[in-house]
Every structure is written in structure tokens, then in C-alpha cells.
Amino acid sequence: ITFSNLVMDNVTGPVSMRLGGYLGYLRERKESLPIGTFRNVLISNIRARVAENSKPIFPNDGHEGEQRSCISITGIPGHNIEGITLSNIHITFPGGGTRQEAARRQIPELRDEYPEYFMFGILPCYGLYARHVTGLTLHKSCPRGYQSPQTRTKMPIARIKIRVNSKRVFEDKPFLNHGATTSCVSTELQHNR
């Protein structure tokens, strides 16, 4: 599957990929639908600006995760998303994250919930959140920055294998710490202790 040459302006949840189960809209099933596969997706040549003050479409339907959303790629334990390539992705985020949001490490799996980009609430990063992913490749792709002060890191990454510009730089480690940085120019992911 390929998505390319897209321009998005004033959006929330610019890219969201989710593999999980689902109990149904009214949770009418006793067991989740069987878990499928999610693999071999290329997203390339994307320019986007995430909305600064996103307001819910329906007045009583706001979700915390709509505020300060990021790219999220999430599988579930035992069912990784595989073979995802982000190439030439440039997204500007609004910023505004808090220290409490940056320190958040207990992100629920929500295996049986309907997949939505805001389902995990405000994530501990402003750029890319990836969990239960094998073969994530970043090529000339990174968050472009933010428009207001930001305390969250670009990319807290958990339980994934990652390549940046064809070099394997990170594999099956716990969250990068708060001070982790990425460089979109030098092709390396640094783990600051």
C-alpha cells in the first residue's frame, strides 16, 4: 500500500496506523475479532501542518488525544505492524506539551477498542510514537518542529526495530529517555542517558 504526494493543512492525527482487535461499536461481541496483519506500507512525500487548537467536530465528543496529536504507529503484543517506510515526511506540530505529558510511560494497549488516532490520549511525544512495530524505516523524515514551547520529545519509541536512512539504529529497547533526540540530517538516532 502506498500513500504519496499529499499536502495537509490544519489537521489532527496526520498519520495513524493501528493493528488491534475490536468488540464492536456497542461492545456486542464477547470476543474480539481475529487479529489480522498490517504490513508493507510506504508513506512518502507528505507535507503537513497540525492544527494548533483543534476543536471537536461535535461539542460533546472531544477526546484528549485530539490535542497535540502526533504520528502514531501501534500494534499489540504478539501482533507487530511490519515493514513501514516513512520517506520525505515533513510535518509541523503545534507544540504546547507539558512535563507531565512528556513523562507519561503507561500507555494502555486498548486491544479491543475501535482504532482512532486519539485513542491513547496525549502521547509523550510531539512527533512519532511507535510501539509493537518491526521494520520501521525513516528516510529523510522527521518532525519539523513546533510552533509553541514543547517539553515532549520527538520520538519515544518502545518495542520496535528501526532504521533511519538505511542504518539500523535501534532495536527492542525500552522508551528513549526524555532527552532523546533525532537528527534528520546526519542519519543517526541518539540515546542520551
PDB file of N, CA and C in Angstrom, residues 4-86:
ATOM      1  N   SER A   4       1.217   8.757  -1.252  1.00  0.00           N
ATOM      2  CA  SER A   4       2.283   9.699  -1.572  1.00  0.00           C
ATOM      3  C   SER A   4       1.729  11.004  -2.132  1.00  0.00           C
ATOM      4  N   ASN A   5       2.618  12.016  -2.059  1.00  0.00           N
ATOM      5  CA  ASN A   5       2.339  13.336  -2.622  1.00  0.00           C
ATOM      6  C   ASN A   5       1.072  13.963  -2.037  1.00  0.00           C
ATOM      7  N   LEU A   6       1.036  14.063  -0.710  1.00  0.00           N
ATOM      8  CA  LEU A   6      -0.111  14.647  -0.020  1.00  0.00           C
ATOM      9  C   LEU A   6       0.298  15.918   0.701  1.00  0.00           C
ATOM     10  N   VAL A   7      -0.594  16.890   0.707  1.00  0.00           N
ATOM     11  CA  VAL A   7      -0.418  18.111   1.479  1.00  0.00           C
ATOM     12  C   VAL A   7      -1.616  18.216   2.411  1.00  0.00           C
ATOM     13  N   MET A   8      -1.340  18.390   3.715  1.00  0.00           N
ATOM     14  CA  MET A   8      -2.401  18.512   4.713  1.00  0.00           C
ATOM     15  C   MET A   8      -2.170  19.797   5.490  1.00  0.00           C
ATOM     16  N   ASP A   9      -3.219  20.560   5.702  1.00  0.00           N
ATOM     17  CA  ASP A   9      -3.097  21.810   6.435  1.00  0.00           C
ATOM     18  C   ASP A   9      -4.179  21.875   7.501  1.00  0.00           C
ATOM     19  N   ASN A  10      -3.753  22.216   8.735  1.00  0.00           N
ATOM     20  CA  ASN A  10      -4.687  22.377   9.847  1.00  0.00           C
ATOM     21  C   ASN A  10      -5.411  21.070  10.162  1.00  0.00           C
ATOM     22  N   VAL A  11      -4.647  19.978  10.306  1.00  0.00           N
ATOM     23  CA  VAL A  11      -5.211  18.651  10.567  1.00  0.00           C
ATOM     24  C   VAL A  11      -4.839  18.183  11.971  1.00  0.00           C
ATOM     25  N   THR A  12      -5.551  17.175  12.452  1.00  0.00           N
ATOM     26  CA  THR A  12      -5.147  16.465  13.666  1.00  0.00           C
ATOM     27  C   THR A  12      -4.849  15.026  13.256  1.00  0.00           C
ATOM     28  N   GLY A  13      -4.000  14.349  14.028  1.00  0.00           N
ATOM     29  CA  GLY A  13      -3.656  12.970  13.702  1.00  0.00           C
ATOM     30  C   GLY A  13      -3.199  12.806  12.265  1.00  0.00           C
ATOM     31  N   PRO A  14      -2.080  13.437  11.874  1.00  0.00           N
ATOM     32  CA  PRO A  14      -1.689  13.460  10.466  1.00  0.00           C
ATOM     33  C   PRO A  14      -1.454  12.081   9.860  1.00  0.00           C
ATOM     34  N   VAL A  15      -0.902  11.151  10.618  1.00  0.00           N
ATOM     35  CA  VAL A  15      -0.716   9.770  10.169  1.00  0.00           C
ATOM     36  C   VAL A  15      -0.974   8.880  11.375  1.00  0.00           C
ATOM     37  N   SER A  16      -1.857   7.910  11.213  1.00  0.00           N
ATOM     38  CA  SER A  16      -2.165   6.990  12.307  1.00  0.00           C
ATOM     39  C   SER A  16      -2.338   5.592  11.733  1.00  0.00           C
ATOM     40  N   MET A  17      -1.566   4.636  12.268  1.00  0.00           N
ATOM     41  CA  MET A  17      -1.669   3.238  11.855  1.00  0.00           C
ATOM     42  C   MET A  17      -1.890   2.409  13.106  1.00  0.00           C
ATOM     43  N   ARG A  18      -2.900   1.538  13.084  1.00  0.00           N
ATOM     44  CA  ARG A  18      -3.252   0.761  14.271  1.00  0.00           C
ATOM     45  C   ARG A  18      -3.633  -0.653  13.865  1.00  0.00           C
ATOM     46  N   LEU A  19      -3.052  -1.638  14.541  1.00  0.00           N
ATOM     47  CA  LEU A  19      -3.439  -3.037  14.394  1.00  0.00           C
ATOM     48  C   LEU A  19      -3.963  -3.492  15.741  1.00  0.00           C
ATOM     49  N   GLY A  20      -5.171  -4.013  15.779  1.00  0.00           N
ATOM     50  CA  GLY A  20      -5.748  -4.473  17.039  1.00  0.00           C
ATOM     51  C   GLY A  20      -6.994  -5.285  16.779  1.00  0.00           C
ATOM     52  N   GLY A  21      -7.715  -5.596  17.843  1.00  0.00           N
ATOM     53  CA  GLY A  21      -8.997  -6.284  17.741  1.00  0.00           C
ATOM     54  C   GLY A  21     -10.109  -5.264  17.838  1.00  0.00           C
ATOM     55  N   TYR A  22     -11.335  -5.754  17.924  1.00  0.00           N
ATOM     56  CA  TYR A  22     -12.461  -4.830  18.047  1.00  0.00           C
ATOM     57  C   TYR A  22     -13.669  -5.610  18.529  1.00  0.00           C
ATOM     58  N   LEU A  23     -14.325  -5.118  19.582  1.00  0.00           N
ATOM     59  CA  LEU A  23     -15.506  -5.777  20.132  1.00  0.00           C
ATOM     60  C   LEU A  23     -16.805  -5.259  19.529  1.00  0.00           C
ATOM     61  N   GLY A  24     -16.743  -4.271  18.689  1.00  0.00           N
ATOM     62  CA  GLY A  24     -17.943  -3.710  18.085  1.00  0.00           C
ATOM     63  C   GLY A  24     -18.313  -2.385  18.715  1.00  0.00           C
ATOM     64  N   TYR A  25     -19.109  -1.623  18.003  1.00  0.00           N
ATOM     65  CA  TYR A  25     -19.486  -0.276  18.434  1.00  0.00           C
ATOM     66  C   TYR A  25     -20.100  -0.266  19.827  1.00  0.00           C
ATOM     67  N   LEU A  26     -20.994  -1.181  20.099  1.00  0.00           N
ATOM     68  CA  LEU A  26     -21.633  -1.265  21.422  1.00  0.00           C
ATOM     69  C   LEU A  26     -21.050  -2.405  22.247  1.00  0.00           C
ATOM     70  N   ARG A  27     -19.856  -2.845  21.867  1.00  0.00           N
ATOM     71  CA  ARG A  27     -19.174  -3.953  22.533  1.00  0.00           C
ATOM     72  C   ARG A  27     -20.067  -5.188  22.542  1.00  0.00           C
ATOM     73  N   GLU A  28     -20.743  -5.418  21.397  1.00  0.00           N
ATOM     74  CA  GLU A  28     -21.703  -6.511  21.306  1.00  0.00           C
ATOM     75  C   GLU A  28     -21.054  -7.890  21.240  1.00  0.00           C
ATOM     76  N   ARG A  29     -19.778  -7.962  20.932  1.00  0.00           N
ATOM     77  CA  ARG A  29     -19.094  -9.254  20.882  1.00  0.00           C
ATOM     78  C   ARG A  29     -18.486  -9.583  22.238  1.00  0.00           C
ATOM     79  N   LYS A  30     -18.442 -10.873  22.546  1.00  0.00           N
ATOM     80  CA  LYS A  30     -17.779 -11.303  23.786  1.00  0.00           C
ATOM     81  C   LYS A  30     -16.285 -11.460  23.556  1.00  0.00           C
ATOM     82  N   GLU A  31     -15.919 -11.733  22.306  1.00  0.00           N
ATOM     83  CA  GLU A  31     -14.511 -11.857  21.956  1.00  0.00           C
ATOM     84  C   GLU A  31     -14.204 -10.913  20.804  1.00  0.00           C
ATOM     85  N   SER A  32     -12.985 -10.450  20.795  1.00  0.00           N
ATOM     86  CA  SER A  32     -12.538  -9.543  19.744  1.00  0.00           C
ATOM     87  C   SER A  32     -12.512 -10.254  18.397  1.00  0.00           C
ATOM     88  N   LEU A  33     -12.637  -9.483  17.346  1.00  0.00           N
ATOM     89  CA  LEU A  33     -12.424 -10.037  16.015  1.00  0.00           C
ATOM     90  C   LEU A  33     -11.002 -10.576  15.930  1.00  0.00           C
ATOM     91  N   PRO A  34     -10.743 -11.563  15.068  1.00  0.00           N
ATOM     92  CA  PRO A  34      -9.376 -12.074  14.934  1.00  0.00           C
ATOM     93  C   PRO A  34      -8.421 -10.953  14.513  1.00  0.00           C
ATOM     94  N   ILE A  35      -7.201 -11.016  15.033  1.00  0.00           N
ATOM     95  CA  ILE A  35      -6.193 -10.018  14.689  1.00  0.00           C
ATOM     96  C   ILE A  35      -5.632 -10.362  13.316  1.00  0.00           C
ATOM     97  N   GLY A  36      -5.592  -9.396  12.440  1.00  0.00           N
ATOM     98  CA  GLY A  36      -5.082  -9.612  11.090  1.00  0.00           C
ATOM     99  C   GLY A  36      -3.607  -9.271  11.004  1.00  0.00           C
ATOM    100  N   THR A  37      -3.190  -8.798   9.856  1.00  0.00           N
ATOM    101  CA  THR A  37      -1.812  -8.353   9.655  1.00  0.00           C
ATOM    102  C   THR A  37      -1.839  -6.933   9.104  1.00  0.00           C
ATOM    103  N   PHE A  38      -0.765  -6.233   9.369  1.00  0.00           N
ATOM    104  CA  PHE A  38      -0.618  -4.850   8.888  1.00  0.00           C
ATOM    105  C   PHE A  38       0.836  -4.738   8.477  1.00  0.00           C
ATOM    106  N   ARG A  39       1.094  -4.721   7.170  1.00  0.00           N
ATOM    107  CA  ARG A  39       2.486  -4.702   6.732  1.00  0.00           C
ATOM    108  C   ARG A  39       2.637  -4.093   5.345  1.00  0.00           C
ATOM    109  N   ASN A  40       3.904  -3.720   5.085  1.00  0.00           N
ATOM    110  CA  ASN A  40       4.328  -3.236   3.774  1.00  0.00           C
ATOM    111  C   ASN A  40       3.563  -1.993   3.319  1.00  0.00           C
ATOM    112  N   VAL A  41       3.754  -0.923   4.072  1.00  0.00           N
ATOM    113  CA  VAL A  41       3.123   0.359   3.752  1.00  0.00           C
ATOM    114  C   VAL A  41       4.220   1.396   3.534  1.00  0.00           C
ATOM    115  N   LEU A  42       4.115   2.135   2.450  1.00  0.00           N
ATOM    116  CA  LEU A  42       5.024   3.237   2.149  1.00  0.00           C
ATOM    117  C   LEU A  42       4.219   4.527   2.182  1.00  0.00           C
ATOM    118  N   ILE A  43       4.676   5.471   2.988  1.00  0.00           N
ATOM    119  CA  ILE A  43       4.095   6.810   3.009  1.00  0.00           C
ATOM    120  C   ILE A  43       5.219   7.754   2.624  1.00  0.00           C
ATOM    121  N   SER A  44       5.019   8.501   1.530  1.00  0.00           N
ATOM    122  CA  SER A  44       6.116   9.337   1.039  1.00  0.00           C
ATOM    123  C   SER A  44       5.616  10.688   0.542  1.00  0.00           C
ATOM    124  N   ASN A  45       6.547  11.637   0.578  1.00  0.00           N
ATOM    125  CA  ASN A  45       6.308  12.990   0.062  1.00  0.00           C
ATOM    126  C   ASN A  45       5.065  13.625   0.680  1.00  0.00           C
ATOM    127  N   ILE A  46       5.111  13.782   1.989  1.00  0.00           N
ATOM    128  CA  ILE A  46       3.995  14.358   2.738  1.00  0.00           C
ATOM    129  C   ILE A  46       4.443  15.683   3.347  1.00  0.00           C
ATOM    130  N   ARG A  47       3.647  16.693   3.194  1.00  0.00           N
ATOM    131  CA  ARG A  47       3.843  17.986   3.854  1.00  0.00           C
ATOM    132  C   ARG A  47       2.575  18.248   4.648  1.00  0.00           C
ATOM    133  N   ALA A  48       2.725  18.561   5.942  1.00  0.00           N
ATOM    134  CA  ALA A  48       1.534  18.773   6.766  1.00  0.00           C
ATOM    135  C   ALA A  48       1.799  19.789   7.860  1.00  0.00           C
ATOM    136  N   ARG A  49       0.737  20.432   8.291  1.00  0.00           N
ATOM    137  CA  ARG A  49       0.757  21.316   9.455  1.00  0.00           C
ATOM    138  C   ARG A  49      -0.396  20.888  10.345  1.00  0.00           C
ATOM    139  N   VAL A  50      -0.047  20.487  11.575  1.00  0.00           N
ATOM    140  CA  VAL A  50      -1.053  20.025  12.531  1.00  0.00           C
ATOM    141  C   VAL A  50      -1.722  21.236  13.174  1.00  0.00           C
ATOM    142  N   ALA A  51      -3.026  21.152  13.360  1.00  0.00           N
ATOM    143  CA  ALA A  51      -3.821  22.251  13.909  1.00  0.00           C
ATOM    144  C   ALA A  51      -3.327  22.653  15.292  1.00  0.00           C
ATOM    145  N   GLU A  52      -3.282  23.956  15.537  1.00  0.00           N
ATOM    146  CA  GLU A  52      -2.859  24.458  16.848  1.00  0.00           C
ATOM    147  C   GLU A  52      -3.915  24.236  17.910  1.00  0.00           C
ATOM    148  N   ASN A  53      -5.120  24.595  17.649  1.00  0.00           N
ATOM    149  CA  ASN A  53      -6.203  24.469  18.626  1.00  0.00           C
ATOM    150  C   ASN A  53      -7.332  23.674  18.009  1.00  0.00           C
ATOM    151  N   SER A  54      -7.160  22.346  18.002  1.00  0.00           N
ATOM    152  CA  SER A  54      -8.205  21.527  17.390  1.00  0.00           C
ATOM    153  C   SER A  54      -9.426  21.494  18.292  1.00  0.00           C
ATOM    154  N   LYS A  55     -10.563  21.691  17.688  1.00  0.00           N
ATOM    155  CA  LYS A  55     -11.824  21.633  18.416  1.00  0.00           C
ATOM    156  C   LYS A  55     -12.609  20.452  17.873  1.00  0.00           C
ATOM    157  N   PRO A  56     -13.296  19.712  18.759  1.00  0.00           N
ATOM    158  CA  PRO A  56     -14.053  18.560  18.280  1.00  0.00           C
ATOM    159  C   PRO A  56     -15.146  18.978  17.303  1.00  0.00           C
ATOM    160  N   ILE A  57     -15.437  18.104  16.368  1.00  0.00           N
ATOM    161  CA  ILE A  57     -16.495  18.366  15.399  1.00  0.00           C
ATOM    162  C   ILE A  57     -17.844  18.458  16.106  1.00  0.00           C
ATOM    163  N   PHE A  58     -18.072  17.551  17.051  1.00  0.00           N
ATOM    164  CA  PHE A  58     -19.313  17.541  17.819  1.00  0.00           C
ATOM    165  C   PHE A  58     -19.001  18.047  19.220  1.00  0.00           C
ATOM    166  N   PRO A  59     -19.780  18.989  19.757  1.00  0.00           N
ATOM    167  CA  PRO A  59     -19.448  19.664  21.023  1.00  0.00           C
ATOM    168  C   PRO A  59     -19.165  18.742  22.206  1.00  0.00           C
ATOM    169  N   ASN A  60     -19.874  17.634  22.339  1.00  0.00           N
ATOM    170  CA  ASN A  60     -19.684  16.754  23.498  1.00  0.00           C
ATOM    171  C   ASN A  60     -18.824  15.546  23.169  1.00  0.00           C
ATOM    172  N   ASP A  61     -18.081  15.624  22.091  1.00  0.00           N
ATOM    173  CA  ASP A  61     -17.343  14.462  21.627  1.00  0.00           C
ATOM    174  C   ASP A  61     -15.837  14.700  21.576  1.00  0.00           C
ATOM    175  N   GLY A  62     -15.327  15.638  22.359  1.00  0.00           N
ATOM    176  CA  GLY A  62     -13.893  15.905  22.345  1.00  0.00           C
ATOM    177  C   GLY A  62     -13.112  14.793  23.023  1.00  0.00           C
ATOM    178  N   HIS A  63     -11.962  14.479  22.498  1.00  0.00           N
ATOM    179  CA  HIS A  63     -11.090  13.456  23.070  1.00  0.00           C
ATOM    180  C   HIS A  63      -9.749  14.097  23.372  1.00  0.00           C
ATOM    181  N   GLU A  64      -9.205  13.754  24.530  1.00  0.00           N
ATOM    182  CA  GLU A  64      -7.944  14.352  24.967  1.00  0.00           C
ATOM    183  C   GLU A  64      -6.845  14.209  23.917  1.00  0.00           C
ATOM    184  N   GLY A  65      -6.779  13.073  23.248  1.00  0.00           N
ATOM    185  CA  GLY A  65      -5.731  12.824  22.269  1.00  0.00           C
ATOM    186  C   GLY A  65      -5.816  13.667  21.016  1.00  0.00           C
ATOM    187  N   GLU A  66      -6.932  14.363  20.807  1.00  0.00           N
ATOM    188  CA  GLU A  66      -7.030  15.254  19.648  1.00  0.00           C
ATOM    189  C   GLU A  66      -6.128  16.466  19.820  1.00  0.00           C
ATOM    190  N   GLN A  67      -5.875  16.839  21.060  1.00  0.00           N
ATOM    191  CA  GLN A  67      -4.973  17.948  21.346  1.00  0.00           C
ATOM    192  C   GLN A  67      -3.536  17.437  21.238  1.00  0.00           C
ATOM    193  N   ARG A  68      -2.686  18.144  20.549  1.00  0.00           N
ATOM    194  CA  ARG A  68      -1.269  17.799  20.453  1.00  0.00           C
ATOM    195  C   ARG A  68      -1.046  16.374  19.927  1.00  0.00           C
ATOM    196  N   SER A  69      -1.744  16.019  18.852  1.00  0.00           N
ATOM    197  CA  SER A  69      -1.593  14.685  18.280  1.00  0.00           C
ATOM    198  C   SER A  69      -0.277  14.578  17.514  1.00  0.00           C
ATOM    199  N   CYS A  70       0.146  13.340  17.273  1.00  0.00           N
ATOM    200  CA  CYS A  70       1.397  13.079  16.562  1.00  0.00           C
ATOM    201  C   CYS A  70       1.174  11.933  15.581  1.00  0.00           C
ATOM    202  N   ILE A  71       2.215  11.553  14.864  1.00  0.00           N
ATOM    203  CA  ILE A  71       2.164  10.335  14.060  1.00  0.00           C
ATOM    204  C   ILE A  71       2.163   9.175  15.044  1.00  0.00           C
ATOM    205  N   SER A  72       1.247   8.219  14.888  1.00  0.00           N
ATOM    206  CA  SER A  72       1.275   7.048  15.764  1.00  0.00           C
ATOM    207  C   SER A  72       1.176   5.780  14.930  1.00  0.00           C
ATOM    208  N   ILE A  73       2.038   4.822  15.277  1.00  0.00           N
ATOM    209  CA  ILE A  73       2.078   3.523  14.608  1.00  0.00           C
ATOM    210  C   ILE A  73       2.101   2.494  15.728  1.00  0.00           C
ATOM    211  N   THR A  74       0.987   1.779  15.942  1.00  0.00           N
ATOM    212  CA  THR A  74       0.889   0.897  17.105  1.00  0.00           C
ATOM    213  C   THR A  74       0.250  -0.440  16.762  1.00  0.00           C
ATOM    214  N   GLY A  75       0.986  -1.508  17.074  1.00  0.00           N
ATOM    215  CA  GLY A  75       0.430  -2.847  17.041  1.00  0.00           C
ATOM    216  C   GLY A  75       0.040  -3.225  18.461  1.00  0.00           C
ATOM    217  N   ILE A  76      -0.064  -4.521  18.715  1.00  0.00           N
ATOM    218  CA  ILE A  76      -0.348  -5.013  20.066  1.00  0.00           C
ATOM    219  C   ILE A  76       0.617  -6.152  20.360  1.00  0.00           C
ATOM    220  N   PRO A  77       0.786  -6.535  21.634  1.00  0.00           N
ATOM    221  CA  PRO A  77       1.720  -7.615  21.951  1.00  0.00           C
ATOM    222  C   PRO A  77       1.420  -8.875  21.129  1.00  0.00           C
ATOM    223  N   GLY A  78       2.463  -9.404  20.491  1.00  0.00           N
ATOM    224  CA  GLY A  78       2.318 -10.605  19.681  1.00  0.00           C
ATOM    225  C   GLY A  78       1.835 -10.355  18.260  1.00  0.00           C
ATOM    226  N   HIS A  79       1.491  -9.125  17.951  1.00  0.00           N
ATOM    227  CA  HIS A  79       0.993  -8.770  16.616  1.00  0.00           C
ATOM    228  C   HIS A  79       1.601  -7.426  16.216  1.00  0.00           C
ATOM    229  N   ASN A  80       2.830  -7.484  15.729  1.00  0.00           N
ATOM    230  CA  ASN A  80       3.513  -6.253  15.327  1.00  0.00           C
ATOM    231  C   ASN A  80       3.025  -5.762  13.972  1.00  0.00           C
ATOM    232  N   ILE A  81       3.060  -4.456  13.789  1.00  0.00           N
ATOM    233  CA  ILE A  81       2.943  -3.862  12.463  1.00  0.00           C
ATOM    234  C   ILE A  81       4.318  -4.025  11.820  1.00  0.00           C
ATOM    235  N   GLU A  82       4.369  -4.377  10.530  1.00  0.00           N
ATOM    236  CA  GLU A  82       5.642  -4.717   9.894  1.00  0.00           C
ATOM    237  C   GLU A  82       5.872  -3.936   8.598  1.00  0.00           C
ATOM    238  N   GLY A  83       7.136  -3.610   8.368  1.00  0.00           N
ATOM    239  CA  GLY A  83       7.552  -3.071   7.077  1.00  0.00           C
ATOM    240  C   GLY A  83       6.946  -1.727   6.721  1.00  0.00           C
ATOM    241  N   ILE A  84       7.059  -0.764   7.625  1.00  0.00           N
ATOM    242  CA  ILE A  84       6.526   0.570   7.382  1.00  0.00           C
ATOM    243  C   ILE A  84       7.675   1.495   6.987  1.00  0.00           C
ATOM    244  N   THR A  85       7.511   2.228   5.907  1.00  0.00           N
ATOM    245  CA  THR A  85       8.511   3.201   5.473  1.00  0.00           C
ATOM    246  C   THR A  85       7.878   4.580   5.413  1.00  0.00           C
ATOM    247  N   LEU A  86       8.513   5.524   6.108  1.00  0.00           N
ATOM    248  CA  LEU A  86       8.137   6.934   6.032  1.00  0.00           C
ATOM    249  C   LEU A  86       9.273   7.635   5.302  1.00  0.00           C
TER     250      LEU A  86
END
